[in-house]
Coordinates of C-alpha atoms and ligand atoms in Angstrom, one line a residue:
X16 CA 11.7 38.8 0.0
X17 CA 14.6 40.3 1.8
X18 CA 12.4 42.2 3.9
X19 CA 10.4 39.4 4.8
X20 CA 13.3 37.5 5.9
X21 CA 14.7 40.3 8.0
X22 CA 11.1 40.3 9.4
X23 CA 11.4 36.4 10.4
X24 CA 14.9 36.7 11.9
X25 CA 14.1 39.8 13.8
X26 CA 14.7 39.6 17.4
X27 CA 11.6 40.8 18.4
X28 CA 9.6 38.2 16.1
X29 CA 11.8 35.3 17.5
X30 CA 11.4 36.3 20.9
X31 CA 7.7 36.7 20.5
X32 CA 7.5 33.1 19.1
X33 CA 9.3 31.8 22.0
X34 CA 7.2 33.7 24.6
X35 CA 4.0 32.5 23.1
X36 CA 5.3 28.9 22.8
X37 CA 5.3 28.7 26.6
X38 CA 1.5 29.0 26.4
X39 CA 1.5 26.2 23.7
X40 CA 0.5 28.9 21.1
X41 CA 2.1 29.2 17.6
X42 CA 2.8 32.3 15.4
X43 CA 1.0 31.6 11.9
X44 CA 3.4 34.0 10.3
X45 CA 6.3 31.4 10.8
X46 CA 4.3 28.3 10.0
X47 CA 2.5 29.0 7.0
X48 CA 5.1 28.1 4.3
X49 CA 5.5 24.7 6.1
X50 CA 1.6 24.5 6.7
X51 CA 0.6 25.3 3.4
X52 CA 3.2 24.6 0.6
X53 CA 2.2 25.7 -2.7
X54 CA 2.3 21.9 -4.0
X55 CA 2.5 18.6 -1.9
X56 CA 5.8 18.5 0.2
X57 CA 5.2 14.9 1.7
X58 CA 7.5 13.7 4.5
X59 CA 7.6 10.2 3.2
X60 CA 10.4 9.8 0.6
X61 CA 10.8 7.3 -2.3
X62 CA 12.3 4.2 -0.9
X63 CA 12.7 0.5 -1.8
X64 CA 13.1 -2.5 0.3
X65 CA 14.4 -5.8 -1.2
X66 CA 12.7 -9.0 -1.1
X67 CA 15.9 -10.9 0.2
X68 CA 16.1 -8.5 3.5
X69 CA 12.1 -9.1 4.1
X70 CA 12.4 -12.8 3.7
X71 CA 15.3 -13.2 6.0
X72 CA 14.3 -11.0 8.7
X73 CA 10.8 -12.5 8.7
X74 CA 12.5 -16.1 8.7
X75 CA 14.7 -15.0 11.7
X76 CA 11.5 -13.7 13.4
X77 CA 10.1 -17.2 13.5
X78 CA 12.2 -17.9 16.5
X79 CA 11.2 -14.5 18.2
X80 CA 7.7 -14.6 17.6
X81 CA 5.2 -17.5 17.7
X82 CA 1.5 -17.2 18.1
X83 CA 1.6 -18.8 21.4
X84 CA 3.6 -15.9 22.8
X85 CA 0.7 -13.4 21.8
X86 CA 1.2 -10.4 19.8
X87 CA -1.3 -11.3 17.2
X88 CA 0.6 -11.6 13.8
X89 CA 3.9 -12.3 12.6
X90 CA 4.3 -9.2 10.3
X91 CA 7.2 -6.8 9.7
X92 CA 6.1 -3.4 8.2
X93 CA 7.6 -0.9 6.2
X94 CA 8.9 2.3 8.0
X95 CA 9.1 5.0 5.5
X96 CA 12.6 6.7 6.4
X97 CA 11.1 10.3 5.9
X98 CA 8.6 9.4 8.4
X99 CA 10.2 7.1 10.8
X100 CA 10.9 8.3 14.2
X101 CA 9.0 11.6 13.9
X102 CA 5.9 10.3 15.5
X103 CA 5.7 10.3 19.2
X104 CA 4.2 6.6 19.0
X105 CA 7.4 5.6 17.5
X106 CA 6.0 4.2 14.4
X107 CA 5.7 5.0 10.7
X108 CA 3.8 3.9 7.7
X109 CA 5.0 3.3 4.4
X110 CA 3.4 6.4 3.1
X111 CA 1.4 9.2 5.0
X112 CA -1.9 7.5 4.5
X113 CA -0.9 3.8 4.2
X114 CA 0.7 1.0 6.1
X115 CA 2.0 -2.1 4.3
X116 CA 3.6 -5.3 5.7
X117 CA 4.7 -8.7 4.9
X118 CA 3.3 -11.4 6.9
X119 CA 4.6 -15.0 7.5
X120 CA 2.5 -17.8 8.8
X121 CA 3.8 -21.3 9.3
X122 CA 1.8 -24.5 8.9
X123 CA -0.3 -25.2 11.9
X124 CA -0.1 -21.6 13.1
X125 CA -3.2 -19.5 13.9
X126 CA -3.6 -15.8 13.8
X127 CA -6.6 -14.9 16.0
X128 CA -9.7 -13.3 14.4
X129 CA -10.2 -9.6 15.3
X130 CA -12.0 -6.6 13.6
X131 CA -11.1 -3.1 13.6
X132 CA -12.0 0.4 11.8
X133 CA -9.1 0.0 9.5
X134 CA -9.6 -1.4 6.2
X135 CA -7.2 -4.2 5.0
X136 CA -6.2 -6.0 1.9
X137 CA -3.8 -8.7 1.2
X138 CA -1.5 -9.7 -1.8
X139 CA -0.1 -13.2 -1.8
X140 CA 3.5 -13.3 -2.6
X141 CA 4.8 -16.7 -1.8
X142 CA 3.3 -20.2 -0.7
X143 CA 0.0 -21.7 -0.5
X144 CA -2.3 -23.7 1.8
X145 CA -3.0 -21.0 4.4
X146 CA -6.3 -19.5 4.6
X147 CA -8.1 -16.3 6.0
X148 CA -11.5 -16.6 7.5
X149 CA -13.4 -13.5 6.7
X150 CA -17.3 -13.1 7.1
X151 CA -17.2 -16.7 8.3
X152 CA -15.7 -17.9 5.0
X153 CA -12.2 -19.7 4.5
X154 CA -10.4 -18.1 1.8
X155 CA -7.6 -20.3 0.7
X156 CA -4.7 -18.2 -0.4
X157 CA -2.5 -19.0 -3.6
X158 CA 0.2 -17.0 -5.2
X159 CA -1.0 -13.9 -7.1
X160 CA -4.3 -13.7 -5.3
X161 CA -5.8 -10.4 -4.0
X162 CA -8.0 -10.5 -0.9
X163 CA -10.0 -7.7 0.6
X164 CA -11.1 -7.1 4.2
X165 CA -12.8 -3.9 4.6
X166 CA -13.3 -2.1 7.9
X167 CA -15.4 -3.7 10.6
X168 CA -15.2 -7.4 9.1
X169 CA -13.9 -10.2 11.5
X170 CA -10.7 -11.8 10.1
X171 CA -8.2 -14.3 11.2
X172 CA -5.7 -16.6 9.6
X173 CA -4.9 -20.4 10.0
X174 CA -2.3 -22.5 7.9
X175 CA -3.6 -26.2 7.4
X176 CA -1.0 -26.5 4.6
X177 CA 2.7 -27.7 4.5
X178 CA 5.0 -24.8 3.6
X179 CA 5.8 -21.3 4.9
X180 CA 3.5 -18.8 3.4
X181 CA 4.1 -15.1 3.0
X182 CA 1.7 -12.2 1.9
X183 CA 1.7 -8.4 1.9
X184 CA -0.8 -6.8 4.1
X185 CA -2.1 -3.1 3.3
X186 CA -4.0 -1.1 5.8
X187 CA -5.1 2.5 6.2
X188 CA -3.7 2.7 9.7
X189 CA -1.9 5.9 9.6
X190 CA -5.1 7.6 8.1
X191 CA -7.1 6.2 11.0
X192 CA -4.5 7.1 13.4
X193 CA -4.3 10.8 12.2
X194 CA -8.0 11.3 12.2
X195 CA -8.3 9.4 15.7
X196 CA -10.8 6.8 14.3
X197 CA -9.3 3.7 15.6
X198 CA -11.4 0.9 17.3
X199 CA -10.3 -2.7 17.7
X200 CA -11.8 -5.9 19.1
X201 CA -10.7 -9.4 19.4
X202 CA -13.1 -12.2 18.6
X203 CA -14.5 -13.7 21.6
X204 CA -13.7 -17.2 20.2
X205 CA -10.1 -16.7 19.2
X206 CA -10.3 -17.8 15.7
X207 CA -13.8 -17.4 14.2
X208 CA -15.4 -20.7 13.2
X209 CA -16.2 -20.9 9.4
X210 CA -20.0 -20.9 8.7
X211 CA -19.8 -21.0 4.8
X212 CA -18.4 -23.5 2.3
X213 CA -14.7 -22.9 1.5
X214 CA -13.8 -20.2 -1.0
X215 CA -17.7 -19.3 -1.2
X216 CA -17.6 -15.9 -2.5
X217 CA -14.9 -16.9 -5.1
X218 CA -17.0 -19.7 -6.5
X219 CA -20.1 -17.2 -6.6
X220 CA -18.2 -15.1 -8.9
X221 CA -16.3 -17.9 -10.8
X222 CA -17.5 -16.1 -14.1
X223 CA -15.7 -12.9 -13.4
X224 CA -18.2 -10.0 -14.5
X225 CA -21.3 -12.1 -14.0
X226 CA -23.1 -11.1 -10.7
X227 CA -25.2 -13.5 -8.4
X228 CA -28.6 -11.8 -8.6
X229 CA -28.6 -11.4 -4.9
X230 CA -25.9 -8.9 -5.0
X231 CA -27.8 -6.4 -6.9
X232 CA -27.9 -4.5 -3.7
X233 CA -24.3 -3.0 -2.8
X234 CA -22.4 -5.3 -0.2
X235 CA -19.4 -4.5 1.6
X236 CA -17.3 -7.3 0.3
X237 CA -19.2 -9.8 -1.7
X238 CA -16.1 -11.3 -3.4
X239 CA -13.3 -11.8 -0.8
X240 CA -10.7 -13.2 -2.9
X241 CA -9.7 -12.4 -6.4
X242 CA -8.1 -15.3 -8.1
X243 CA -4.7 -14.6 -10.0
X244 CA -6.0 -16.7 -13.1
X245 CA -8.8 -14.0 -13.7
X246 CA -6.4 -11.3 -13.0
X247 CA -4.2 -12.7 -15.7
X248 CA -7.1 -13.1 -18.1
X249 CA -8.0 -9.5 -17.7
X250 CA -4.6 -8.3 -18.2
X251 CA -4.5 -10.8 -21.4
X252 CA -7.5 -9.3 -22.8
X253 CA -6.2 -5.7 -22.4
X254 CA -2.8 -6.6 -23.9
X255 CA -4.2 -6.9 -27.1
X256 CA -4.4 -3.0 -27.7
X257 CA -2.2 -0.2 -26.9
X258 CA -0.7 0.3 -23.4
X259 CA -1.6 3.2 -21.3
X260 CA 1.6 5.5 -21.9
X261 CA 2.1 5.7 -18.0
X262 CA 1.3 2.4 -16.7
X263 CA 1.4 -0.1 -19.4
X264 CA -1.6 -2.3 -18.9
X265 CA -3.3 -1.9 -15.6
X266 CA -6.2 -3.3 -13.9
X267 CA -8.0 -2.3 -10.7
X268 CA -9.6 -4.6 -8.2
X269 CA -13.4 -3.6 -7.8
X270 CA -16.3 -4.6 -5.6
X271 CA -18.7 -6.4 -8.0
X272 CA -21.7 -5.0 -6.4
X273 CA -20.8 -1.5 -6.5
X274 CA -18.1 -1.0 -9.3
X275 CA -16.1 0.7 -6.9
X276 CA -12.5 0.1 -5.5
X277 CA -12.7 -3.3 -3.6
X278 CA -11.7 -1.5 -0.5
X279 CA -13.2 1.6 0.4
X280 CA -10.1 3.7 1.3
X281 CA -7.2 1.9 -0.7
X282 CA -7.2 1.3 -4.5
X283 CA -5.4 -1.9 -5.7
X284 CA -4.1 -2.5 -9.2
X285 CA -2.1 -5.3 -11.0
X286 CA -0.2 -3.9 -13.9
X287 CA 1.8 -5.5 -16.8
X288 CA 4.7 -3.6 -18.0
X289 CA 5.6 -5.1 -21.4
X290 CA 9.2 -5.9 -21.9
X291 CA 11.2 -2.9 -22.7
X292 CA 8.2 -0.4 -22.9
X293 CA 9.3 2.9 -21.7
X294 CA 6.6 4.5 -19.8
X295 CA 6.5 8.1 -19.9
X296 CA 6.9 10.0 -16.6
X297 CA 4.1 11.8 -14.7
X298 CA 3.1 12.7 -11.2
X299 CA -0.2 12.7 -9.1
X300 CA -1.4 13.8 -5.9
X301 CA -1.9 10.2 -4.7
X302 CA 0.9 8.0 -3.2
X303 CA 1.8 4.5 -4.3
X304 CA 3.2 1.2 -2.7
X305 CA 4.5 -1.1 -5.3
X306 CA 5.1 -4.8 -5.1
X307 CA 7.1 -6.4 -7.9
X308 CA 5.1 -9.7 -8.1
X309 CA 7.0 -10.9 -11.2
X310 CA 10.0 -9.6 -13.3
X311 CA 12.7 -7.0 -13.1
X312 CA 13.3 -3.4 -14.1
X313 CA 13.6 0.0 -12.7
X314 CA 11.7 3.0 -11.7
X315 CA 12.9 6.9 -11.9
X316 CA 11.3 8.7 -9.0
X317 CA 12.2 12.1 -8.9
X318 CA 15.4 11.8 -11.0
X319 CA 16.6 8.8 -8.7
X320 CA 17.0 5.3 -10.5
X321 CA 15.4 2.3 -8.3
X322 CA 16.4 -0.9 -9.4
X323 CA 13.8 -3.6 -8.5
X324 CA 13.3 -7.3 -9.2
X325 CA 11.0 -10.0 -8.0
X326 CA 9.7 -9.6 -4.5
X327 CA 10.8 -6.0 -3.9
X328 CA 8.6 -3.3 -2.4
X329 CA 9.0 0.6 -3.2
X330 CA 7.2 3.8 -2.4
X331 CA 6.3 6.7 -4.7
X332 CA 5.2 9.4 -2.6
X333 CA 2.6 12.1 -3.2
X334 CA 3.6 14.4 -6.3
X335 CA 6.7 12.6 -7.1
X336 CA 7.7 12.4 -10.7
X337 CA 8.0 8.5 -11.8
X338 CA 8.4 6.3 -14.7
X339 CA 8.8 2.5 -15.0
X340 CA 10.8 0.5 -17.3
X341 CA 10.8 -3.7 -17.4
X342 CA 14.4 -3.9 -18.9
X343 CA 15.2 -7.6 -18.5
X344 CA 13.7 -8.9 -21.8
X345 CA 10.5 -10.1 -20.1
X346 CA 7.1 -8.4 -19.0
X347 CA 6.8 -7.4 -15.7
X348 CA 4.0 -7.7 -13.2
X349 CA 3.6 -5.1 -10.5
X350 CA 1.1 -5.1 -7.9
X351 CA 0.4 -1.6 -6.3
X352 CA -1.9 0.1 -3.7
X353 CA -2.8 3.8 -3.6
X354 CA -4.7 6.2 -1.6
X355 CA -6.7 7.5 -4.4
X356 CA -10.0 7.0 -2.7
X357 CA -8.8 8.8 0.3
X358 CA -7.8 11.8 -2.0
X359 CA -10.9 11.8 -3.9
X360 CA -12.9 12.0 -0.5
X361 CA -10.9 15.3 -0.1
X362 CA -11.1 16.4 -3.6
X363 CA -7.6 16.9 -4.1
X364 CA -6.7 14.7 -7.0
X365 CA -4.4 16.3 -9.4
X366 CA -2.1 14.9 -12.2
X367 CA 0.7 16.4 -14.3
X368 CA 2.5 15.0 -17.2
X369 CA 6.3 15.4 -17.3
X370 CA 6.7 17.2 -20.4
X371 CA 10.6 17.9 -20.8
X372 CA 13.0 15.9 -22.4
X373 CA 10.6 13.7 -24.2
X374 CA 8.7 12.8 -21.2
X375 CA 11.6 11.1 -19.4
X376 CA 13.5 12.0 -16.6
X377 CA 17.3 12.6 -16.3
X378 CA 18.5 10.2 -13.8
X379 CA 20.8 12.1 -11.3
X380 CA 21.4 9.2 -9.0
X381 CA 21.1 5.5 -8.3
X382 CA 19.4 4.4 -5.1
X383 CA 21.5 1.8 -3.3
X384 CA 19.3 -0.9 -1.6
X385 CA 20.3 -2.1 2.0
X386 CA 20.8 -6.0 1.7
X387 CA 20.7 -8.3 4.8
X388 CA 24.1 -9.1 6.3
Ligands
LIG23 O1 -3.5 -9.8 9.5 O2 -5.1 -8.9 10.3 O3 -0.2 -6.1 8.9 O4 -4.7 -6.7 11.5 C1 -1.8 -5.4 10.5 C2 -2.8 -5.5 11.3 C3 -2.2 -7.5 9.6 C4 -4.1 -8.9 10.0 C5 -1.3 -6.4 9.7 C6 -3.7 -6.6 10.9 C7 -3.2 -7.6 10.1

């Protein structure tokens, strides 16, 4: 080892590295530990954003951004501090593969329709009355609804209702950026005109697991909007039995015509953590973005305690050890998205239980969240 260190630090080796760098060449012997660590070493770090901060900044943004000024959508996205500023294009995702944002639309506003190679999903956090138009259908959004807009589908938003409406957007933007696969197209008509009855797909699937016969052939997004009442019913049924030791009661939103994840590249879950249930710690190679839909508690991520309450967002990077507890005396409902479908495509899914200390980490520090002034 000492010999290897001497080798890296020797003048000859250093100078050679500098010399070839002039030709835009690099020496692998320096780079290999960085390029190929023995286990995932994500640049994204565990982090948490408070709802108060996002709500305040988005509300302030209403005086800066209006649809009439252009810019497509009033959304503020999460820049993981471990990634922010590294990229020459000046933006960062919430994790290395996924982008997440909160979007605010006011009554009477319109976000023009467009389509792109990135896949998108939404989770409705607050408000009602706005709708998104996907594949010619107006999907009216209510709190707790999950909506999917896989790649290539036209989508635009409009708000015929009365109160400000907030939702979480998640897209695979960093992944598409990294592979150079970005295509984007505005709709020729601005906002796409609906051609189907309102909430068409949700009504077609009103029975939950019963599939209209026409959907025997796989479709990209036969169900556009997954209503909260049905998600809750799924969790209620599951809650009659033993919770999963790591995640409590958790369900995944699926495409009813294929049985696969509703969105081709992003998995989405809703989970209920029973009050006081001490989930066990583990880690996995996929990364997760959480949104606290309801309740409060804390997660320990790589030994750091992150306290969360309703509306907050937090990130678990790849391979970070984590556990969650709803400690307020009430169940907590956590919406989350993860990049398992991407990891599966590369066949790099791994998972490991945290065995020490009865399966619970020792807390070494508490995370201090930034609150708005
Ligand atoms: O609402 O269609 O946060 O296209 C980022 C890209 C939202 C959207 C985002 C988008 C949208």
